[in-house]
CSV table of C-alpha atoms in Angstrom, one decimal:
chain,number,residue,atom,x,y,z
A,1,MET,CA,16.7,8.2,3.7
A,2,ALA,CA,14.9,4.8,4.1
A,3,TYR,CA,11.5,4.6,2.9
A,4,SER,CA,9.2,2.3,5.0
A,5,ASP,CA,5.7,0.8,4.8
A,6,ALA,CA,4.7,0.9,8.4
A,7,CYS,CA,2.3,-2.2,8.2
A,8,VAL,CA,1.9,-5.0,6.2
A,9,TYR,CA,0.3,-8.7,6.9
A,10,PRO,CA,2.5,-11.4,5.5
A,11,TYR,CA,1.7,-15.1,5.3
A,12,PRO,CA,0.0,-16.5,7.4
A,13,ALA,CA,-1.9,-13.3,8.2
A,14,GLY,CA,-2.0,-12.7,4.6
A,15,SER,CA,-1.5,-14.4,1.0
A,16,THR,CA,2.3,-13.6,0.5
A,17,SER,CA,5.5,-14.5,2.2
A,18,VAL,CA,7.7,-12.1,3.7
A,19,ARG,CA,10.3,-12.8,1.2
A,20,ARG,CA,8.0,-12.1,-1.8
A,21,LEU,CA,6.6,-9.0,-0.1
A,22,ALA,CA,10.6,-7.7,0.3
A,23,LEU,CA,10.8,-8.7,-3.4
A,24,GLU,CA,8.0,-6.4,-4.8
A,25,ALA,CA,8.9,-3.5,-2.0
A,26,LYS,CA,12.2,-3.5,-3.7
A,27,HIS,CA,10.9,-2.9,-7.3
A,28,LEU,CA,8.6,-0.4,-5.8
A,29,GLY,CA,11.3,1.7,-4.1
A,30,ILE,CA,10.4,0.8,-0.4
A,31,ASP,CA,13.3,-0.1,1.6
A,32,ARG,CA,11.7,-1.4,5.0
A,33,LEU,CA,8.6,-3.1,5.9
A,34,VAL,CA,6.8,-3.3,9.2
A,35,CYS,CA,5.5,-7.1,9.4
A,36,VAL,CA,2.6,-7.6,11.7
A,37,LYS,CA,1.9,-11.1,12.9
A,38,SER,CA,5.1,-12.3,11.6
A,39,ASP,CA,8.3,-13.9,13.2
A,40,PHE,CA,10.5,-13.1,10.3
A,41,THR,CA,12.9,-10.4,10.6
A,42,GLY,CA,16.2,-9.5,8.7
A,43,ASP,CA,17.3,-8.5,5.2
A,44,PHE,CA,15.5,-9.9,2.1
A,45,TYR,CA,16.6,-8.8,-1.3
A,46,GLY,CA,17.8,-5.6,0.3
A,47,VAL,CA,14.7,-4.8,2.2
A,48,LYS,CA,15.0,-4.7,5.9
A,49,VAL,CA,11.9,-6.5,7.7
A,50,VAL,CA,11.4,-5.6,11.0
A,51,SER,CA,8.6,-7.1,13.3
A,52,GLY,CA,5.4,-5.2,14.5
A,53,ALA,CA,2.4,-5.9,16.9
A,54,PHE,CA,-0.8,-4.4,16.4
A,55,ILE,CA,-2.9,-4.1,19.6
A,56,ALA,CA,-6.6,-3.2,19.4
A,57,ALA,CA,-7.6,-2.6,23.2
A,58,GLU,CA,-10.7,-1.5,24.5
A,59,ASN,CA,-9.5,0.4,27.4
A,60,PHE,CA,-5.9,1.1,28.7
A,61,ARG,CA,-5.9,-1.5,31.3
A,62,ASN,CA,-6.5,-4.2,28.5
A,63,LEU,CA,-3.6,-2.6,26.7
A,64,THR,CA,-1.1,-2.6,29.4
A,65,SER,CA,-1.9,-6.3,29.7
A,66,ALA,CA,-1.5,-6.5,25.7
A,67,LEU,CA,1.8,-4.6,25.8
A,68,LYS,CA,3.6,-7.3,28.2
A,69,LYS,CA,3.0,-10.0,25.7
A,70,GLU,CA,4.6,-8.0,22.9
A,71,LYS,CA,8.0,-7.6,24.4
A,72,ASN,CA,9.8,-9.0,20.9
A,73,ALA,CA,8.0,-6.7,18.7
A,74,ASP,CA,10.1,-3.8,17.2
A,75,ILE,CA,7.4,-1.5,16.3
A,76,ILE,CA,4.2,-1.5,18.6
A,77,MET,CA,1.0,-0.1,17.1
A,78,VAL,CA,-2.2,0.6,18.8
A,79,LYS,CA,-5.5,1.3,17.7
A,80,ALA,CA,-6.8,4.6,18.2
A,81,GLY,CA,-10.0,5.1,20.3
A,82,ASP,CA,-11.7,7.9,22.1
A,83,ALA,CA,-9.7,11.2,23.3
A,84,GLY,CA,-9.1,10.0,27.1
A,85,PHE,CA,-7.6,6.7,25.6
A,86,ASN,CA,-5.3,8.2,22.9
A,87,ARG,CA,-4.0,10.5,25.7
A,88,SER,CA,-3.4,7.6,27.8
A,89,VAL,CA,-1.6,5.8,25.0
A,90,LEU,CA,0.3,8.7,23.7
A,91,ASN,CA,1.8,9.3,27.4
A,92,SER,CA,2.4,5.7,28.0
A,93,GLY,CA,5.8,5.9,26.5
A,94,ARG,CA,5.8,1.9,25.2
A,95,VAL,CA,3.9,2.6,22.0
A,96,HIS,CA,5.4,4.0,18.7
A,97,ILE,CA,2.5,4.2,16.4
A,98,LEU,CA,-1.4,5.5,16.8
A,99,LYS,CA,-3.1,3.7,14.2
A,100,ASN,CA,-6.7,3.7,12.8
A,101,ILE,CA,-7.1,7.3,13.6
A,102,HIS,CA,-10.1,7.6,10.8
A,103,LEU,CA,-11.9,5.1,12.8
A,104,ALA,CA,-11.7,7.0,16.1
A,105,PRO,CA,-14.9,9.2,17.0
A,106,LYS,CA,-14.9,12.8,15.7
A,107,LYS,CA,-13.0,14.6,18.4
A,108,ALA,CA,-10.4,11.7,19.5
A,109,PHE,CA,-7.4,13.6,18.3
A,110,ASP,CA,-7.0,17.1,19.5
A,111,ASP,CA,-4.0,19.7,20.5
A,112,VAL,CA,-3.3,17.9,23.6
A,113,CYS,CA,-2.8,14.5,21.8
A,114,ALA,CA,-0.6,16.3,19.3
A,115,ARG,CA,1.6,18.0,21.9
A,116,SER,CA,1.6,14.4,23.8
A,117,ALA,CA,2.9,12.8,20.4
A,118,ILE,CA,5.6,15.1,19.8
A,119,LYS,CA,6.9,15.1,23.3
A,120,ASN,CA,7.0,11.1,23.3
A,121,GLY,CA,8.0,10.7,19.8
A,122,ILE,CA,4.9,8.7,19.0
A,123,ALA,CA,4.0,8.7,15.2
A,124,ILE,CA,0.4,9.0,13.7
A,125,ASP,CA,-0.3,6.2,11.1
A,126,ILE,CA,-1.9,7.1,7.8
A,127,ASP,CA,-3.2,3.9,6.5
A,128,ILE,CA,-3.9,4.4,2.8
A,129,SER,CA,-5.8,0.8,2.5
A,130,VAL,CA,-9.1,2.9,3.3
A,131,ILE,CA,-8.5,5.0,0.4
A,132,ILE,CA,-7.7,2.5,-1.9
A,133,GLU,CA,-10.5,-0.2,-0.8
A,134,GLN,CA,-13.1,1.8,0.4
A,135,ARG,CA,-15.9,4.0,-1.4
A,136,GLY,CA,-18.1,6.6,-0.7
A,137,ILE,CA,-18.9,7.9,3.0
A,138,ILE,CA,-16.0,5.9,4.6
A,139,ARG,CA,-13.3,7.3,2.2
A,140,GLN,CA,-14.9,10.7,2.3
A,141,LYS,CA,-14.3,10.6,6.2
A,142,ALA,CA,-11.1,9.1,6.2
A,143,LEU,CA,-9.8,11.8,4.0
A,144,THR,CA,-11.4,14.7,6.0
A,145,CYS,CA,-9.6,12.8,8.9
A,146,TYR,CA,-6.2,12.4,7.4
A,147,GLY,CA,-6.5,16.3,6.3
A,148,GLU,CA,-7.2,17.4,10.1
A,149,ILE,CA,-4.3,15.1,10.9
A,150,LEU,CA,-1.9,16.9,8.7
A,151,LYS,CA,-2.9,20.4,9.8
A,152,PHE,CA,-2.2,19.2,13.4
A,153,GLN,CA,0.9,17.7,12.1
A,154,ARG,CA,2.2,21.0,10.1
A,155,LYS,CA,1.7,23.0,13.5
A,156,TYR,CA,3.0,20.5,15.8
A,157,LYS,CA,5.5,18.6,13.7
A,158,PHE,CA,5.1,15.1,15.4
A,159,PRO,CA,6.0,12.2,13.3
A,160,LEU,CA,3.4,10.7,10.7
A,161,THR,CA,3.8,7.0,9.2
A,162,ILE,CA,2.3,6.0,6.0
A,163,SER,CA,0.9,2.2,5.6
A,164,THR,CA,-0.7,0.1,2.9
A,165,GLY,CA,-2.0,-2.4,5.4
A,166,ALA,CA,-1.2,-4.7,2.3
A,167,ARG,CA,-2.1,-8.6,2.8
A,168,SER,CA,-0.7,-9.5,-0.4
A,169,TYR,CA,2.0,-8.1,-2.7
A,170,MET,CA,-0.6,-6.6,-5.0
A,171,GLY,CA,-1.7,-4.2,-2.1
A,172,LEU,CA,1.8,-2.7,-1.9
A,173,ARG,CA,2.0,0.8,-3.3
A,174,SER,CA,5.1,2.7,-4.8
A,175,VAL,CA,6.5,5.8,-3.5
A,176,ASN,CA,4.9,7.8,-6.6
A,177,GLU,CA,1.5,5.9,-6.0
A,178,ILE,CA,1.6,6.8,-2.3
A,179,THR,CA,2.4,10.5,-3.0
A,180,SER,CA,-0.4,10.8,-5.5
A,181,ILE,CA,-3.0,9.1,-3.1
A,182,CYS,CA,-1.6,11.4,-0.1
A,183,SER,CA,-2.1,14.5,-2.5
A,184,LEU,CA,-5.8,13.8,-2.3
A,185,PHE,CA,-5.9,15.3,1.3
A,186,GLY,CA,-3.1,18.0,0.7
A,187,MET,CA,0.0,16.3,1.5
A,188,SER,CA,3.1,17.3,-0.4
A,189,ARG,CA,5.9,15.2,-1.8
A,190,ASP,CA,8.4,16.3,0.8
A,191,GLU,CA,5.8,15.7,3.5
A,192,VAL,CA,5.2,12.1,2.2
A,193,CYS,CA,9.0,11.4,2.0
A,194,GLU,CA,9.6,12.6,5.4
A,195,ALA,CA,6.7,10.5,6.6
A,196,LEU,CA,7.6,7.2,4.7
A,197,SER,CA,11.2,7.8,6.6
A,198,SER,CA,9.9,8.2,10.0
A,199,VAL,CA,10.0,4.6,11.0
A,200,ASP,CA,13.9,5.1,11.2
A,201,GLU,CA,13.4,7.6,13.9
A,202,LEU,CA,10.9,5.2,15.9
A,203,LEU,CA,13.5,2.5,15.7
A,204,ASN,CA,16.2,4.7,16.7
A,205,PRO,CA,15.0,7.3,18.9
A,206,LYS,CA,17.1,10.5,19.8
A,207,THR,CA,17.8,10.4,23.1
A,208,PRO,CA,19.8,13.0,25.6
A,209,VAL,CA,23.7,12.5,25.2
A,210,GLU,CA,24.9,10.0,28.0
A,211,VAL,CA,28.4,10.3,29.2
A,212,LEU,CA,29.7,6.8,29.5
A,213,PHE,CA,33.2,7.4,30.5
A,214,SER,CA,35.0,10.4,32.2
A,215,VAL,CA,38.8,10.9,32.4
B,1,MET,CA,-22.0,14.6,-34.4
B,2,LYS,CA,-19.4,15.5,-36.8
B,3,PRO,CA,-16.0,14.8,-35.6
B,4,LEU,CA,-13.6,17.5,-34.8
B,5,PRO,CA,-11.0,18.6,-36.9
B,6,PRO,CA,-7.4,17.6,-36.1
B,7,THR,CA,-6.6,20.9,-35.0
B,8,LEU,CA,-9.4,21.3,-32.7
B,9,ARG,CA,-8.8,17.9,-31.0
B,10,GLU,CA,-7.0,17.9,-27.5
B,11,LYS,CA,-3.9,16.4,-27.4
B,12,ARG,CA,-3.7,12.9,-25.5
B,13,ARG,CA,-1.5,11.0,-23.3
B,14,TYR,CA,-0.9,7.2,-23.0
B,15,ILE,CA,-0.2,5.4,-19.8
B,16,LEU,CA,1.5,1.8,-20.0
B,17,LEU,CA,0.4,-0.2,-17.0
B,18,ARG,CA,1.4,-3.7,-15.8
B,19,ILE,CA,-1.1,-5.9,-14.2
B,20,VAL,CA,-0.3,-8.1,-11.4
B,21,PRO,CA,-0.4,-11.1,-10.7
B,22,ASN,CA,0.9,-12.3,-13.9
B,23,ASN,CA,-1.3,-14.2,-16.1
B,24,ALA,CA,-4.6,-13.1,-14.7
B,25,GLY,CA,-6.1,-12.8,-18.3
B,26,TYR,CA,-8.3,-9.8,-18.0
B,27,ASP,CA,-10.1,-8.4,-21.4
B,28,GLY,CA,-10.3,-4.7,-21.9
B,29,LYS,CA,-14.0,-4.4,-21.1
B,30,SER,CA,-13.4,-5.7,-17.4
B,31,LEU,CA,-10.6,-3.5,-17.3
B,32,TYR,CA,-12.3,-0.3,-18.5
B,33,TYR,CA,-15.1,-0.6,-16.1
B,34,ALA,CA,-12.6,-1.2,-13.1
B,35,ILE,CA,-10.6,1.7,-14.1
B,36,TYR,CA,-13.6,4.0,-14.7
B,37,ASP,CA,-15.4,2.9,-11.6
B,38,ALA,CA,-12.3,4.3,-9.7
B,39,VAL,CA,-12.1,7.5,-11.5
B,40,VAL,CA,-15.8,8.1,-10.9
B,41,SER,CA,-15.6,7.3,-7.6
B,42,LEU,CA,-12.7,9.3,-6.6
B,43,PHE,CA,-13.2,12.5,-8.7
B,44,GLY,CA,-16.7,12.4,-9.8
B,45,ASP,CA,-18.4,12.2,-13.2
B,46,SER,CA,-17.2,16.0,-14.0
B,47,LYS,CA,-13.4,15.1,-13.5
B,48,ALA,CA,-14.2,11.8,-15.3
B,49,ALA,CA,-15.5,13.3,-18.3
B,50,GLU,CA,-12.6,15.8,-18.3
B,51,ILE,CA,-10.1,13.1,-18.0
B,52,ASN,CA,-11.7,11.1,-21.0
B,53,MET,CA,-10.1,7.7,-20.0
B,54,ALA,CA,-10.2,4.6,-22.4
B,55,VAL,CA,-8.5,1.5,-22.5
B,56,VAL,CA,-7.0,1.3,-26.0
B,57,PHE,CA,-4.5,-1.7,-25.9
B,58,SER,CA,-4.6,-4.9,-23.6
B,59,GLU,CA,-2.4,-7.9,-23.9
B,60,ASN,CA,-0.9,-10.2,-21.7
B,61,ASN,CA,0.0,-8.4,-18.5
B,62,TYR,CA,-0.1,-5.1,-20.0
B,63,VAL,CA,-2.6,-2.5,-20.6
B,64,ILE,CA,-2.5,0.7,-22.3
B,65,VAL,CA,-4.8,3.8,-21.0
B,66,ARG,CA,-5.5,6.9,-22.7
B,67,CYS,CA,-6.4,10.5,-21.3
B,68,ILE,CA,-6.1,14.1,-22.0
B,69,ARG,CA,-2.7,15.7,-21.9
B,70,GLY,CA,-2.7,17.3,-18.4
B,71,SER,CA,-4.8,14.8,-16.7
B,72,GLU,CA,-2.2,12.3,-16.2
B,73,GLU,CA,-1.6,12.7,-12.5
B,74,PHE,CA,-5.4,12.4,-11.8
B,75,LEU,CA,-5.6,9.2,-13.8
B,76,LYS,CA,-2.6,7.9,-12.2
B,77,THR,CA,-4.1,8.5,-8.6
B,78,ALA,CA,-7.2,6.8,-9.6
B,79,LEU,CA,-5.3,4.0,-11.2
B,80,ALA,CA,-3.5,3.5,-7.8
B,81,THR,CA,-6.9,3.0,-6.1
B,82,VAL,CA,-7.8,0.0,-8.4
B,83,TYR,CA,-7.4,-3.1,-6.5
B,84,LYS,CA,-10.0,-5.4,-7.6
B,85,ILE,CA,-11.1,-6.4,-11.5
B,86,SER,CA,-14.1,-8.4,-11.8
B,87,GLY,CA,-14.2,-9.5,-8.1
B,88,ILE,CA,-10.4,-10.7,-8.3
B,89,ASN,CA,-7.6,-9.0,-6.3
B,90,CYS,CA,-5.0,-7.5,-8.6
B,91,GLY,CA,-2.7,-4.4,-8.9
B,92,LEU,CA,-2.1,-1.7,-11.7
B,93,ARG,CA,1.6,-0.7,-11.7
B,94,PRO,CA,2.1,2.4,-14.1
B,95,VAL,CA,5.3,1.7,-16.2
B,96,ALA,CA,5.4,4.7,-18.4
B,97,VAL,CA,3.8,7.9,-19.8
B,98,SER,CA,4.0,8.8,-23.6
B,99,GLY,CA,2.2,10.6,-26.4
B,100,THR,CA,2.1,7.6,-28.7
B,101,ILE,CA,0.9,4.1,-28.4
B,102,ALA,CA,3.8,2.8,-30.5
B,103,SER,CA,6.3,4.0,-28.2
B,104,LEU,CA,4.7,2.3,-25.4
B,105,LYS,CA,4.5,-1.1,-27.1
B,106,LYS,CA,8.4,-0.9,-27.5
B,107,ARG,CA,8.7,-0.9,-23.4
B,108,ILE,CA,6.4,-3.8,-23.0
B,109,SER,CA,8.6,-6.5,-21.8
B,110,GLN,CA,7.8,-10.4,-22.8
B,111,THR,CA,7.2,-12.0,-19.7
B,112,GLY,CA,7.5,-16.0,-19.6
B,113,GLU,CA,4.2,-17.9,-19.0
B,114,CYS,CA,3.9,-19.5,-15.6
B,115,SER,CA,4.8,-23.2,-15.7
B,116,GLU,CA,3.2,-25.6,-13.8
B,117,GLU,CA,5.9,-27.8,-12.0
B,118,GLU,CA,4.8,-29.8,-8.8
B,119,ILE,CA,2.6,-29.9,-5.9
B,120,VAL,CA,3.2,-29.3,-2.4
B,121,LEU,CA,1.8,-29.7,1.0
B,122,LEU,CA,1.2,-26.9,3.3
B,123,GLY,CA,-0.3,-28.1,6.5
B,124,GLU,CA,-2.8,-30.5,5.2
B,125,GLU,CA,-3.6,-28.7,2.0
B,126,SER,CA,-1.9,-29.4,-1.3
B,127,TYR,CA,-1.1,-26.8,-3.7
B,128,SER,CA,-0.1,-26.6,-7.4
B,129,VAL,CA,3.2,-24.7,-7.8
B,130,PHE,CA,3.5,-22.3,-10.7
B,131,ARG,CA,7.0,-20.9,-11.2
B,132,CYS,CA,6.4,-17.3,-12.7
B,133,SER,CA,10.0,-16.2,-12.9
B,134,ARG,CA,13.4,-17.4,-11.1
B,135,GLU,CA,12.2,-16.4,-7.9
B,136,LYS,CA,8.7,-15.9,-7.8
B,137,VAL,CA,6.5,-18.9,-7.2
B,138,ASP,CA,2.4,-18.9,-7.2
B,139,LEU,CA,0.5,-21.6,-5.4
B,140,TYR,CA,-2.7,-22.5,-6.0
B,141,LYS,CA,-5.3,-24.3,-4.6
B,142,GLU,CA,-8.7,-25.2,-6.2
B,143,GLY,CA,-11.4,-25.1,-3.6
B,144,ILE,CA,-15.2,-26.0,-3.9
B,145,LYS,CA,-16.3,-22.5,-3.3
B,146,HIS,CA,-13.1,-20.3,-4.2
B,147,GLN,CA,-9.5,-20.5,-5.4
B,148,ASP,CA,-6.9,-20.0,-2.8
B,149,THR,CA,-3.8,-18.6,-4.2
B,150,LEU,CA,-0.3,-17.8,-2.2
B,151,TYR,CA,2.5,-16.0,-3.6
B,152,PHE,CA,5.9,-17.4,-2.5
B,153,THR,CA,9.5,-17.3,-3.4
B,154,ARG,CA,11.9,-20.1,-4.4
B,155,ASP,CA,13.7,-19.7,-0.8
B,156,ASP,CA,10.2,-20.0,0.9
B,157,LEU,CA,9.6,-23.5,-1.0
B,158,GLU,CA,12.9,-24.8,-0.1
B,159,GLU,CA,12.4,-24.1,3.5
B,160,LEU,CA,8.9,-25.8,3.6
């Protein structure tokens, strides 16, 4: 089971190089990093680095044009919007992760979205940077939102990912620390481990068996 | 108030933490305020009083924090949310939990000082290179308003 941090920002978007992030991730028990705004991919110090793209589009038309530019990214993340936008994104089939769900309007994610997510194998991201860096009402709202997402996940079993959104190596967190933070909104250790390892599934989605040769 | 007799006192636990980045040079007071703020903002005054957190030791890159036995997990959760001390970005990495300070002090490993080596050019900016270990290299640029720091590795520098 390879644990992944679903979104980090290495240099030049952040202050730490991909290699240094990988070195720190190795010490913290993370096996894979999804690096946004970086061309580096490969294996550094035993940590796999894959490229990711984060798209914040106002509407679905803008998203479609943005998706055409991000053909090389291994993982495509889209910023959540209102319910209609989220449903379109979840049914588009070209997105891997729906991100920043805590910033979306109140009824942006419902049972219809949850069904679409499981049908198309799209993960919902839990960004723990908002719990770490924010205080007061913003953090409270994020904890409430993540609690509700967790309830949907327990019922519909769509994949979850966990990201730190680290812009320097100090922003990375170990598996134990992530478990502690996620326990604040009721996530168990097994659920955290499953969420940390769900990037594997996104990179290698399960497809129906295809017969290539027949004798 | 008269101190409680030893039999009535609650048992304590001590957590050893490593501060990143190296050689940040925080004093105990600033560490205490940062951790206390994290505990209070996350769990409130009532739980903070229950945890009874205190910074008991701080040297080089290590700090030992005290709490009441049974509240270690709450304190560790709060420690994971510390991301700035005195306005400077940092991180606290838990190393070990123990019932005595002495056993934690044995686990403190002596890290070498960062040594200044050379100056490199990154684009049009010049950075002072500080080598912190065999692999880790920190680049510092003194600006007028703030200090810009980049965290690289030896391989990154060779590629520049």
